[in-house]
mmCIF file of C-alpha atoms and ligand atoms in Angstrom:
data_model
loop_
_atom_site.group_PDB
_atom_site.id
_atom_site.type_symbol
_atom_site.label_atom_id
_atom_site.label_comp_id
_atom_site.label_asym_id
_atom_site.label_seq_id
_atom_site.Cartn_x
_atom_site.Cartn_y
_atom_site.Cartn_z
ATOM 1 C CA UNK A 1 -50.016 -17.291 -9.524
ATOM 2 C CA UNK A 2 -46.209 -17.730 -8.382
ATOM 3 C CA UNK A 3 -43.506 -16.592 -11.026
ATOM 4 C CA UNK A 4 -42.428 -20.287 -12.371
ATOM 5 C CA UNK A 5 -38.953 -18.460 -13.398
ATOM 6 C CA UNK A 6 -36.374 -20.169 -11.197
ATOM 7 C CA UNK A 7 -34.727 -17.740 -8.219
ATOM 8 C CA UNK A 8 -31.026 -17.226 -7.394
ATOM 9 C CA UNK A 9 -29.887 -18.344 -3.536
ATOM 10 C CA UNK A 10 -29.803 -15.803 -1.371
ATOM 11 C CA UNK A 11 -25.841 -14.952 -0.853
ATOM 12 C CA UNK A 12 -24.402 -17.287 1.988
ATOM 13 C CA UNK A 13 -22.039 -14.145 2.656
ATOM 14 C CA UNK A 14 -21.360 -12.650 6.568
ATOM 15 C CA UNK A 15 -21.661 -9.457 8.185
ATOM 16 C CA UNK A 16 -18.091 -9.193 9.753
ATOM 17 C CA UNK A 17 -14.759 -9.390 7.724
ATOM 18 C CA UNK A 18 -11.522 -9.604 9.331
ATOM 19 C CA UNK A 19 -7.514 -9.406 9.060
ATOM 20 C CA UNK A 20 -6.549 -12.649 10.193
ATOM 21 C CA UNK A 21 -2.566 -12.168 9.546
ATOM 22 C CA UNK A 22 -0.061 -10.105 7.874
ATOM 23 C CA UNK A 23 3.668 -10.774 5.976
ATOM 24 C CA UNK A 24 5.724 -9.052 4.234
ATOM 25 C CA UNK A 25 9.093 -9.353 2.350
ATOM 26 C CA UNK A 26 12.118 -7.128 1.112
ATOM 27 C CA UNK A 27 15.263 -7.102 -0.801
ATOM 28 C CA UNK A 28 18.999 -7.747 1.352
ATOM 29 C CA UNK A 29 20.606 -4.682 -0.042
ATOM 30 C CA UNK A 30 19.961 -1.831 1.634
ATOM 31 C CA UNK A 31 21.153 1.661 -0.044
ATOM 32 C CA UNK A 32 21.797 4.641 2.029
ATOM 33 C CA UNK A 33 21.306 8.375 0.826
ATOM 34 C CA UNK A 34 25.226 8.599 1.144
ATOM 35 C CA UNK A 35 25.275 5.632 -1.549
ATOM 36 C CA UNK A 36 22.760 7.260 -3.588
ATOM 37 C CA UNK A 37 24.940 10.378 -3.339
ATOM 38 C CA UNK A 38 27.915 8.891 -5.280
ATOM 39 C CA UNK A 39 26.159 8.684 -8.111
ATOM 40 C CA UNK A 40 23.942 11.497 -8.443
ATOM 41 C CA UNK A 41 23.611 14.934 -7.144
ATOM 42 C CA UNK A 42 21.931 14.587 -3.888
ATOM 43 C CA UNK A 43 22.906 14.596 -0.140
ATOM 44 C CA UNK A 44 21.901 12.731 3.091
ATOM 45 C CA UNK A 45 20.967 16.062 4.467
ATOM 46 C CA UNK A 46 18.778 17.109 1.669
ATOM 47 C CA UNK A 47 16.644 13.706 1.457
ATOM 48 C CA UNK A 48 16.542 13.519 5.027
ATOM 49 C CA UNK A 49 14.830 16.575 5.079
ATOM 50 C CA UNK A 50 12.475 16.650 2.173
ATOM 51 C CA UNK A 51 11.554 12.943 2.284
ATOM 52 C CA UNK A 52 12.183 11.459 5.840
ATOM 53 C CA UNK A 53 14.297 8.777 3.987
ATOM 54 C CA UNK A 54 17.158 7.450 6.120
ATOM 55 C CA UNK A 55 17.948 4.081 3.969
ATOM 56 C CA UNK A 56 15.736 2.273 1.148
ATOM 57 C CA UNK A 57 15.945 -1.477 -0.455
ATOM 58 C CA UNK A 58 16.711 -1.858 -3.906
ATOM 59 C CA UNK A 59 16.388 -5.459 -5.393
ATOM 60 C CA UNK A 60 19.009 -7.239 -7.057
ATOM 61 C CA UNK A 61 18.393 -7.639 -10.967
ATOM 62 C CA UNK A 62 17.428 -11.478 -11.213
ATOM 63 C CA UNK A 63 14.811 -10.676 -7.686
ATOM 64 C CA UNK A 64 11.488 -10.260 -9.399
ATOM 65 C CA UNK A 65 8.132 -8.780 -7.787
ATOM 66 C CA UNK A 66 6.768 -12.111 -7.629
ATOM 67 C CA UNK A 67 9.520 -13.427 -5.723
ATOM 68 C CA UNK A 68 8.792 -10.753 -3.194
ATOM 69 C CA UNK A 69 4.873 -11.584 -3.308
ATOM 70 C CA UNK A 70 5.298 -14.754 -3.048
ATOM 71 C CA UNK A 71 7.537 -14.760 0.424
ATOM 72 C CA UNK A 72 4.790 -12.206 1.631
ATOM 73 C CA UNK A 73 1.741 -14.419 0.722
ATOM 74 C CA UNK A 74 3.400 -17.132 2.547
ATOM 75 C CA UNK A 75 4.589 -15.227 5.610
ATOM 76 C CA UNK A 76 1.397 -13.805 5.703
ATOM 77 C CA UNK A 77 -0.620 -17.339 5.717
ATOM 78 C CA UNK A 78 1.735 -18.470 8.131
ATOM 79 C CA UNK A 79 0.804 -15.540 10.316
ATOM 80 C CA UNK A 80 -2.723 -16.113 10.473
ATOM 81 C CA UNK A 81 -1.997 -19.709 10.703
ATOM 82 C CA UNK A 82 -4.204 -20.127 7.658
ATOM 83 C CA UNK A 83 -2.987 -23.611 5.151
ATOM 84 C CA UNK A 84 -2.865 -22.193 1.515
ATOM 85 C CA UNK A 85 -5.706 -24.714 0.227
ATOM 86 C CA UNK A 86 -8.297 -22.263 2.300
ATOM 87 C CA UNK A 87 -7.324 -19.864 0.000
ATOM 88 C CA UNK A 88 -10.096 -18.989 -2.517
ATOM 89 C CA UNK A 89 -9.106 -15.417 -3.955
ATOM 90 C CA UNK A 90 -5.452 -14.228 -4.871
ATOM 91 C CA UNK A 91 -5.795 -10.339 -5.160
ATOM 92 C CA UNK A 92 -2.361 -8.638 -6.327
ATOM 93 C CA UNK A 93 -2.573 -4.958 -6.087
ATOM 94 C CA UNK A 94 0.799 -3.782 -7.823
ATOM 95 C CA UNK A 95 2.123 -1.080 -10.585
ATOM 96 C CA UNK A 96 5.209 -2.204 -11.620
ATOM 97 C CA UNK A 97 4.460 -6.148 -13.271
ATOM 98 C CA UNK A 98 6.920 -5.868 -16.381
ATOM 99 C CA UNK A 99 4.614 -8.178 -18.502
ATOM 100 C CA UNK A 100 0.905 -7.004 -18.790
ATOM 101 C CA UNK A 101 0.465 -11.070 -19.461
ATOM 102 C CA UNK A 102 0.826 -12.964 -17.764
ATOM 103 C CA UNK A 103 -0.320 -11.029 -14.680
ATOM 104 C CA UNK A 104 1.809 -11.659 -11.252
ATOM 105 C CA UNK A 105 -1.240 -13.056 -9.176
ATOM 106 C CA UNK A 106 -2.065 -16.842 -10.717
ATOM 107 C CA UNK A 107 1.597 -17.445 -10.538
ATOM 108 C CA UNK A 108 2.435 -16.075 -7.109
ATOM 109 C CA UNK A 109 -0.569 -18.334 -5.717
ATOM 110 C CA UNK A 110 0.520 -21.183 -7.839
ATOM 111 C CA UNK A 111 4.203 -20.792 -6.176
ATOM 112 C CA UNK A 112 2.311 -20.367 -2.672
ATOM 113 C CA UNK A 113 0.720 -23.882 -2.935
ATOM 114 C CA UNK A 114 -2.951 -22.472 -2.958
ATOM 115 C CA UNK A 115 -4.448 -24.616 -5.795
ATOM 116 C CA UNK A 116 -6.632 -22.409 -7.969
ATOM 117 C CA UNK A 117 -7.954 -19.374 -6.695
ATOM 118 C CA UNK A 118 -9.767 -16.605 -7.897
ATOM 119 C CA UNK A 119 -7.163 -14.316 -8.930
ATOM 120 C CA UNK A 120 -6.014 -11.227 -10.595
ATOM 121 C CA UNK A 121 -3.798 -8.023 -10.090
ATOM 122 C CA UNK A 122 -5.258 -4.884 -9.397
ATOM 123 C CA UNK A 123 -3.474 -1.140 -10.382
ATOM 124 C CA UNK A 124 -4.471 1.913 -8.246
ATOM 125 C CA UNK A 125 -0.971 2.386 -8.059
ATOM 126 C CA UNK A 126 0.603 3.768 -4.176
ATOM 127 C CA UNK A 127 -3.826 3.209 -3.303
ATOM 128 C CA UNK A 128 -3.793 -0.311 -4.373
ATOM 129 C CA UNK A 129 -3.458 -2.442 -1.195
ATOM 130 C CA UNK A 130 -6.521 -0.433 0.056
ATOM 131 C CA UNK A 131 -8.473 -1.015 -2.882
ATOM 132 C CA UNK A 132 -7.496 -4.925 -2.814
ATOM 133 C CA UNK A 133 -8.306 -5.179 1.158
ATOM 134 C CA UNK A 134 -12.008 -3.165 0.026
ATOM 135 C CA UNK A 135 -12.521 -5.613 -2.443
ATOM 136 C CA UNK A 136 -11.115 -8.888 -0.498
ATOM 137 C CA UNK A 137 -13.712 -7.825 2.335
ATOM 138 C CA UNK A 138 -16.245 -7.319 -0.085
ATOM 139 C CA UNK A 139 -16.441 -10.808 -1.815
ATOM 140 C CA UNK A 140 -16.191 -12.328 1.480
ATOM 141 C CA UNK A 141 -19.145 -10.141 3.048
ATOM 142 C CA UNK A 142 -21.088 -10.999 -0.253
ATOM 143 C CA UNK A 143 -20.426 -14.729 -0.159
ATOM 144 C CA UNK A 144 -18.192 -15.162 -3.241
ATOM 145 C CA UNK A 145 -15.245 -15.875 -1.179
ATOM 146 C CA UNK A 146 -14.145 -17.549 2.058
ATOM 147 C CA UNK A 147 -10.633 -16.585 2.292
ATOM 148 C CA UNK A 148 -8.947 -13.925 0.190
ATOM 149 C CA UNK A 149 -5.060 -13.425 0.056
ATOM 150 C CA UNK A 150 -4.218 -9.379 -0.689
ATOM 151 C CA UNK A 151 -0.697 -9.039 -1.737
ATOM 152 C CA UNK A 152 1.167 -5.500 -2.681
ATOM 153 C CA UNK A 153 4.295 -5.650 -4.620
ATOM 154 C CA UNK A 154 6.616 -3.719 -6.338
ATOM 155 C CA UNK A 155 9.911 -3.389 -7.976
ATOM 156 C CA UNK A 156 9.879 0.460 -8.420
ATOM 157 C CA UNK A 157 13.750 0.227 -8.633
ATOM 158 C CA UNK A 158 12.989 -1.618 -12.643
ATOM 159 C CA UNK A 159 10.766 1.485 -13.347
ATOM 160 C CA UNK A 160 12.951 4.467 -12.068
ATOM 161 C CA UNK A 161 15.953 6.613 -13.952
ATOM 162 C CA UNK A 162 18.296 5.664 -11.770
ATOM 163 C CA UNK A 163 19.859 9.209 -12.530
ATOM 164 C CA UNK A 164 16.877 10.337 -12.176
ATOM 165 C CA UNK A 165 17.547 12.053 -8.311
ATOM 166 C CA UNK A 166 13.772 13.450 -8.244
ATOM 167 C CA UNK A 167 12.821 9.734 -8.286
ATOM 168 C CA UNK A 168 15.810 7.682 -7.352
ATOM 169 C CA UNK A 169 15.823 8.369 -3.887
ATOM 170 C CA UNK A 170 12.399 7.796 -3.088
ATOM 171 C CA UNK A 171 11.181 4.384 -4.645
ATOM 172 C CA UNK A 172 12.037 1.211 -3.385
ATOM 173 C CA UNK A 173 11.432 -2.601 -3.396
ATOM 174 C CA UNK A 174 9.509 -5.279 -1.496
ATOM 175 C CA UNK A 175 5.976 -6.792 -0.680
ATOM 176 C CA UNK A 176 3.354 -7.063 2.324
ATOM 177 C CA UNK A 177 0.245 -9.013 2.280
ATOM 178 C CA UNK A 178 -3.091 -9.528 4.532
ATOM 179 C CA UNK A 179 -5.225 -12.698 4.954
ATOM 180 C CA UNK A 180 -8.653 -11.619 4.744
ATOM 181 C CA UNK A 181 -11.574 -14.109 6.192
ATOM 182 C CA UNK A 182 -15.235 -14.067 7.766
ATOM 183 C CA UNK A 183 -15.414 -12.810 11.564
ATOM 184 C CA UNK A 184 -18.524 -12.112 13.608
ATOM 185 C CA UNK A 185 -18.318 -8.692 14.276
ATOM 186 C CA UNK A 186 -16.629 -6.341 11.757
ATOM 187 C CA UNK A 187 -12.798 -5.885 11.736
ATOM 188 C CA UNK A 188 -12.704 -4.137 8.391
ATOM 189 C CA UNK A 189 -14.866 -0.712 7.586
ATOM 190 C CA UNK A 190 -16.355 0.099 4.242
ATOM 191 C CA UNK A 191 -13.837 1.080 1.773
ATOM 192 C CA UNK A 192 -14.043 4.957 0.987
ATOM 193 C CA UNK A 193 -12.172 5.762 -2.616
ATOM 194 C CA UNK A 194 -12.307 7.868 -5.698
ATOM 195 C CA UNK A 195 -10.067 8.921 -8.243
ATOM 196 C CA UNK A 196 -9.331 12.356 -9.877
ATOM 197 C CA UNK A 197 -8.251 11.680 -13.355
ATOM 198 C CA UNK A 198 -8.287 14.990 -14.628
ATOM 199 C CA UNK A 199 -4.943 15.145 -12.707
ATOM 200 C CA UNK A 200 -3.846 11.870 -14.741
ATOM 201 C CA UNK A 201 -0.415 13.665 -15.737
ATOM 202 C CA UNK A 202 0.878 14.398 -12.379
ATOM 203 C CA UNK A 203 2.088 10.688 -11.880
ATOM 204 C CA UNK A 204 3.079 8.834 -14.954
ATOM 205 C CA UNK A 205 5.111 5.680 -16.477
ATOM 206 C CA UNK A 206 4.255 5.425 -20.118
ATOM 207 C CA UNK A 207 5.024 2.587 -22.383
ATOM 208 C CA UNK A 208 6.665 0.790 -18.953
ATOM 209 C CA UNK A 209 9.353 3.300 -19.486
ATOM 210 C CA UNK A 210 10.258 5.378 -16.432
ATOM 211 C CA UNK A 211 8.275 7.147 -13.633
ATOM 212 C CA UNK A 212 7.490 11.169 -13.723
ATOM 213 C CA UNK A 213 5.630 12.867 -11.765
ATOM 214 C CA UNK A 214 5.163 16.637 -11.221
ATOM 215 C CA UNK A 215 6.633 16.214 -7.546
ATOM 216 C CA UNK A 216 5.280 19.513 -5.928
ATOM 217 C CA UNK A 217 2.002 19.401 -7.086
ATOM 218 C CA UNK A 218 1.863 15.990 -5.678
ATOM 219 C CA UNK A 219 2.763 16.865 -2.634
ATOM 220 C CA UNK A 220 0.194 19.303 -2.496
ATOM 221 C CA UNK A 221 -2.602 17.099 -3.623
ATOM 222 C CA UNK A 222 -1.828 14.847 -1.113
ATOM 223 C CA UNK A 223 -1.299 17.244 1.772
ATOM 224 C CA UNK A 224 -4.527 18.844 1.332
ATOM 225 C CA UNK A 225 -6.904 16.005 -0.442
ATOM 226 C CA UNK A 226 -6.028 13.151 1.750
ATOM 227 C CA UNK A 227 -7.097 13.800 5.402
ATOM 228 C CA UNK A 228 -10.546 13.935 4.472
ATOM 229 C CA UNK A 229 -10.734 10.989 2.978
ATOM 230 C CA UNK A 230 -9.650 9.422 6.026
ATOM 231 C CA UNK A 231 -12.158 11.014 8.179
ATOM 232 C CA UNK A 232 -14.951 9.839 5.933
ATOM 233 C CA UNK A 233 -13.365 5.951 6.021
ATOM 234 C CA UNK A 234 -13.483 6.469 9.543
ATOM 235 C CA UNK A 235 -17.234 8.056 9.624
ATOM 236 C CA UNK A 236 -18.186 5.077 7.223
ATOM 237 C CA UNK A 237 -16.863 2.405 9.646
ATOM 238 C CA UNK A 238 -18.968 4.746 12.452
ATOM 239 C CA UNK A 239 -15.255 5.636 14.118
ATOM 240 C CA UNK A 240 -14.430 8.905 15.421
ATOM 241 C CA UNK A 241 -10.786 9.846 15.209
ATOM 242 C CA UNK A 242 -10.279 9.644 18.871
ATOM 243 C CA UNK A 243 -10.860 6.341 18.001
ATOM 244 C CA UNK A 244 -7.617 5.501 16.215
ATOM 245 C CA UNK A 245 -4.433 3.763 18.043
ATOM 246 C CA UNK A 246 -2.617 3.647 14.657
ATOM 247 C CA UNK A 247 -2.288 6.006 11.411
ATOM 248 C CA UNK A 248 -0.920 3.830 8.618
ATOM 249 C CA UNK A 249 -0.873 6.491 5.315
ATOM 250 C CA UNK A 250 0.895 5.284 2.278
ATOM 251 C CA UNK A 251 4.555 5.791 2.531
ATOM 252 C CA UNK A 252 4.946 8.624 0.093
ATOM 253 C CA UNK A 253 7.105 10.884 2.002
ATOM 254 C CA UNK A 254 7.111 11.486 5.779
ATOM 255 C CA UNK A 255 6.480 15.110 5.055
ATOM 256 C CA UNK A 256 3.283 14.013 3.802
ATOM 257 C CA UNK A 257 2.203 11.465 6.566
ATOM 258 C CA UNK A 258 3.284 14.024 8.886
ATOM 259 C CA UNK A 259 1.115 16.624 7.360
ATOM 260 C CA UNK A 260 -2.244 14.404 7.553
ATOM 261 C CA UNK A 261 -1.637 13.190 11.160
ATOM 262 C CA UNK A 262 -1.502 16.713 11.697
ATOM 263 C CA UNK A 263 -5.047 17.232 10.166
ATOM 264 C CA UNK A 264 -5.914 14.262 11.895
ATOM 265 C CA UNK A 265 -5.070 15.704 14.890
ATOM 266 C CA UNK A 266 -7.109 18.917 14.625
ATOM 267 C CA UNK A 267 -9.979 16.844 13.705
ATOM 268 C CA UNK A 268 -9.713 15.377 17.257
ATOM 269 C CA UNK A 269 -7.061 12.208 16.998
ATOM 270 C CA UNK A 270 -5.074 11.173 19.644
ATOM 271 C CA UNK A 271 -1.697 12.926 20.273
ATOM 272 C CA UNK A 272 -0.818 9.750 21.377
ATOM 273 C CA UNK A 273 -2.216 7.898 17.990
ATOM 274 C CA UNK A 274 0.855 5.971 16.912
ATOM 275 C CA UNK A 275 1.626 7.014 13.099
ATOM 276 C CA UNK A 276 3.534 5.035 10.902
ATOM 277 C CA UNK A 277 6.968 6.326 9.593
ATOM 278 C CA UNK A 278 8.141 2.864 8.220
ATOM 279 C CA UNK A 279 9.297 5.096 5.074
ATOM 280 C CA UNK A 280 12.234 5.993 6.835
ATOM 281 C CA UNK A 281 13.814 2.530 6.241
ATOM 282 C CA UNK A 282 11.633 0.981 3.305
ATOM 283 C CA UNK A 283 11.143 4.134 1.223
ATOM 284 C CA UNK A 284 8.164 4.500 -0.907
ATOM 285 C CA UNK A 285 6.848 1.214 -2.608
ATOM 286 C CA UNK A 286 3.802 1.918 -3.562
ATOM 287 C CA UNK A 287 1.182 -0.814 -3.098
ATOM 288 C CA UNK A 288 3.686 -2.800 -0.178
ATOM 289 C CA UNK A 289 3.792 0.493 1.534
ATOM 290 C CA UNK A 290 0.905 0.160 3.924
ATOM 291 C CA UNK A 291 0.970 -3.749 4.238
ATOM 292 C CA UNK A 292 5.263 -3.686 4.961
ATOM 293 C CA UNK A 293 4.543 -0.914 7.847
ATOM 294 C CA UNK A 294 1.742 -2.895 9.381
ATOM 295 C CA UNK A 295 3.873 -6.151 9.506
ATOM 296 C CA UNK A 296 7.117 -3.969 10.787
ATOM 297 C CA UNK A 297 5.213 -2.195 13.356
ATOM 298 C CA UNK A 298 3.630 -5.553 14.553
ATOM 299 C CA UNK A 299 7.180 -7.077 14.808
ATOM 300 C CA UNK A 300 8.608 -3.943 16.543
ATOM 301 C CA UNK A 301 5.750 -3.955 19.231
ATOM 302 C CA UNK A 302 4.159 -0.544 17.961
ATOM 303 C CA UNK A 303 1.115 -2.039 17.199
ATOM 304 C CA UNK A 304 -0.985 -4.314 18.925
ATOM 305 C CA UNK A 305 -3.609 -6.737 18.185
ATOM 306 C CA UNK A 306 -7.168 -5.541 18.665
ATOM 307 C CA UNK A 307 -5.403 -1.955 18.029
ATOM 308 C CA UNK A 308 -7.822 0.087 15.734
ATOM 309 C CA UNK A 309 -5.898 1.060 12.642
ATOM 310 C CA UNK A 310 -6.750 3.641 9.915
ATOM 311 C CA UNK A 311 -5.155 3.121 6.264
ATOM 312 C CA UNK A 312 -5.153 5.598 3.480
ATOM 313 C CA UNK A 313 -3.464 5.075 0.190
ATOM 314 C CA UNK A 314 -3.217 7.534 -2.572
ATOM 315 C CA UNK A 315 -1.204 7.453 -5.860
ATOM 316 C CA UNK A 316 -0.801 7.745 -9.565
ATOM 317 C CA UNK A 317 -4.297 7.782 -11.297
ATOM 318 C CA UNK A 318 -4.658 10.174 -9.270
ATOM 319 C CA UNK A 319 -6.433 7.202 -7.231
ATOM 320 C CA UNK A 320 -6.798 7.009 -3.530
ATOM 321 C CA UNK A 321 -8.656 4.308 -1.051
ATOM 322 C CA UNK A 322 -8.821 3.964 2.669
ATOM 323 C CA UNK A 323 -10.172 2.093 5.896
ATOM 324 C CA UNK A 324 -9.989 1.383 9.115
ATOM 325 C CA UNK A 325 -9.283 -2.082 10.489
ATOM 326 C CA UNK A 326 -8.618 -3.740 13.490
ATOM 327 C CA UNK A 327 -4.932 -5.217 13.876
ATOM 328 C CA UNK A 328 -4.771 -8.504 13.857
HETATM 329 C C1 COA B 401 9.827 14.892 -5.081
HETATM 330 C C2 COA B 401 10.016 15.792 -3.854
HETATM 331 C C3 COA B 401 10.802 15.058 -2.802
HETATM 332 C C4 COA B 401 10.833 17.011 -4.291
HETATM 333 O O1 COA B 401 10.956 17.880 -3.190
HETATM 334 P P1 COA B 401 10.640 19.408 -3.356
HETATM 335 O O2 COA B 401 10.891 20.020 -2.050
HETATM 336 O O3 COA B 401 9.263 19.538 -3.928
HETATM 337 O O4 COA B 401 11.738 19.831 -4.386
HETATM 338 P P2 COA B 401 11.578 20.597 -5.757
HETATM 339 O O5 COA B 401 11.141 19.661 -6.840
HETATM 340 O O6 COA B 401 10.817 21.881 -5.554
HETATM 341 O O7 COA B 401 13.058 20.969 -5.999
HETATM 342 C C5 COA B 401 13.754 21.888 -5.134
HETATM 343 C C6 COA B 401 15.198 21.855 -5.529
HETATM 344 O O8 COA B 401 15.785 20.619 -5.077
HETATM 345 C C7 COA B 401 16.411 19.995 -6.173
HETATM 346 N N1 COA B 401 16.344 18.550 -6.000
HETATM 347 C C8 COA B 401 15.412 17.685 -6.463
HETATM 348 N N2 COA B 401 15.718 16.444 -6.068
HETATM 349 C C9 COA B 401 16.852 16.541 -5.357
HETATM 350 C C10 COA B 401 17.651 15.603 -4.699
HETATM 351 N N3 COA B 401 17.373 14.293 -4.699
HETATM 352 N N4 COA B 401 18.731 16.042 -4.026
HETATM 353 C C11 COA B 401 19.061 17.336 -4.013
HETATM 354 N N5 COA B 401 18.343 18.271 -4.639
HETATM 355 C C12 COA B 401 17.254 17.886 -5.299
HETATM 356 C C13 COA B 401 15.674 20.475 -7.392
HETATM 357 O O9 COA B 401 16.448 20.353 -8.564
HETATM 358 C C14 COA B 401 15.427 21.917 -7.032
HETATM 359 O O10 COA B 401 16.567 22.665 -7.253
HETATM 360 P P3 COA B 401 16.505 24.184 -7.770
HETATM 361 O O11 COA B 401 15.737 24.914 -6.710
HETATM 362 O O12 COA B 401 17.918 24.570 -7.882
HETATM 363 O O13 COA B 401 15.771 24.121 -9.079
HETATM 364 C C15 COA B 401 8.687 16.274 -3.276
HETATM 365 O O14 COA B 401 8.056 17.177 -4.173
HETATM 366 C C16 COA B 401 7.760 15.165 -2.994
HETATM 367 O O15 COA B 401 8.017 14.301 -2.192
HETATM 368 N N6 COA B 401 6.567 15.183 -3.622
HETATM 369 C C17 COA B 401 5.603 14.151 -3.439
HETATM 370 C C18 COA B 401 6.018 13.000 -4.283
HETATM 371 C C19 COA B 401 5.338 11.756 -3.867
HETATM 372 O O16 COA B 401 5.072 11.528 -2.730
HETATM 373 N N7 COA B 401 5.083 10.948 -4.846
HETATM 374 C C20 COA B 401 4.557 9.681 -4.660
HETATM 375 C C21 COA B 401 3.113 9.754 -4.583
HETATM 376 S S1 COA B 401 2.606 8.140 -4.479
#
């Protein structure tokens, strides 16, 4: 006797996920280390050296994080040549919102001209644009979207003491976003992430006050945790790390991306693998980070289309997410 209970449709989703374009915007005023140094104790030399930060932008007080997204999102469509009403999920991965409600991403795609999408913010903190492109790729391989807009954005510069020279001279301001839609053969791979939240007070902002973090033991989280995570994104997307044209970490501090091409390398990566250093004119803004080096490297020429790419993201939480991709 057949089951007279009615069945759900199978998914209409696809096998293959793509990047179909990339934006990204940033504030006008750019702040050297020399600026920084009038008005705190600090030196060129010393952030230079510790950070790989040459110059940062730092957004003027009436340019919001959804102003930024919102340029991004629309560079972004424009890049991929995709009209906003093809849009069907708005995905805003950011950590620095200054109202819990409303959240940044109905508004940004309202702004956009993509008439109502799916769409919500998403905090994994300096891991969030991986997380978003995981779960942008997802919906559309599982048939619950058709086109998915990932944004990061950030005005670190509203959460940071500006005395503060531990913190000051690393965080910065701006946004970069990926179209995400349906290809044939897969463009993204599988999403690898975790979290460990035992280390929860490492990186913290409580109360949307300011941003502490235990700086060293950061850095040694994420110089020794981080490569492998990596490796298995690229083993999940069946990749080798010979593979890779194009490291992309998040843009903590170059000391840090330097220190897991390195681990890259001994795993077998190119020494000709093209790694990103876009922190030495951005500084660190967390969920843009990735998504702002992709776009400046693809306007400078660094990276190609059809070049195979390898993200990582890691962060407050302590979160981290990463992928490979191919460059649109
Ligand atoms: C924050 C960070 C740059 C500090 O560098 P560091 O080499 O670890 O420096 P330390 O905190 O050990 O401080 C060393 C000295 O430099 C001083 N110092 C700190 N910031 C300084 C600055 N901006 N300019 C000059 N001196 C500074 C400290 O006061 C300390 O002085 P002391 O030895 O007299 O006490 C570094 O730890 C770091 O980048 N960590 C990772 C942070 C990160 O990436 N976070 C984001 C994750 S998403």
């Amino acid at each position: 006797m057949t089951d007279p209970r009615p069945t759900l449709r199978r998914p209409q989703g696809t096998t293959g996920t793509r990047i179909l374009g990339v934006g990204s915007a940033q504030p006008d005023k750019i702040v050297t280390n020399d600026d920084l140094s009038q008005i705190m104790d600090t030196s060129d030399q010393w952030i230079r050296d510790r950070v790989g930060i040459i110059e940062r932008r730092f957004a003027e007080k009436d340019e919001l994080l959804v102003d930024f997204a919102v340029a991004a999102g629309t560079a972004a469509l424009a890049d991929a040549g995709v009209d906003p009403s093809e849009v069907d999920t708005v995905i805003l991965p950011n950590c620095t919102m200054p109202s819990l409600i409303p959240n940044a991403s109905a508004q940004v795609a309202a702004r956009i001209g993509i008439p109502n999408p799916g769409a919500f913010d998403l905090n994994a903190a300096c891991a969030g644009f991986c997380y978003g492109l995981g779960v942008a790729s997802d919906l559309i391989k599982a048939g619950s979207s058709k086109k998915a807009l990932v944004i990061g954005a950030e005005k670190l510069t509203d959460s940071v003491d500006p005395t503060d020279r531990a913190n000051a001279i690393i965080f910065a301001d701006g946004a970069g976003a990926a179209v995400v839609g349906a290809a044939d053969e897969p463009g993204i791979g599988p999403v690898v992430w975790g979290s460990a939240g035992e280390l929860v007070d490492l990186i913290y902002m409580r109360d949307h006050k300011y941003i502490y973090q235990e700086g060293q033991s950061v850095f040694r989280w994420a110089t020794t945790q981080i490569a492998p995570i990596a490796l298995q994104a690229l083993a999940a997307a069946g990749l080798d790390p010979s593979d890779v044209d194009v490291l992309i970490p998040h843009q903590a501090n170059l000391r840090i991306v330097e220190a897991i091409a390195k681990k890259l390398r001994a795993k077998g990566a190119r020494e000709d693998m093209v790694v990103a250093d876009d922190i030495k004119y951005s500084g660190n803004t967390s969920s843009a980070s990735i998504p702002l080096a992709l776009d400046h490297m693809r306007k400078a020429g660094t990276v190609k289309s059809g070049d195979l790419v390898l993200a990582v993201g890691f962060g407050a939480g302590l979160s981290y997410a990463g992928q490979a991709f191919v460059c649109p």
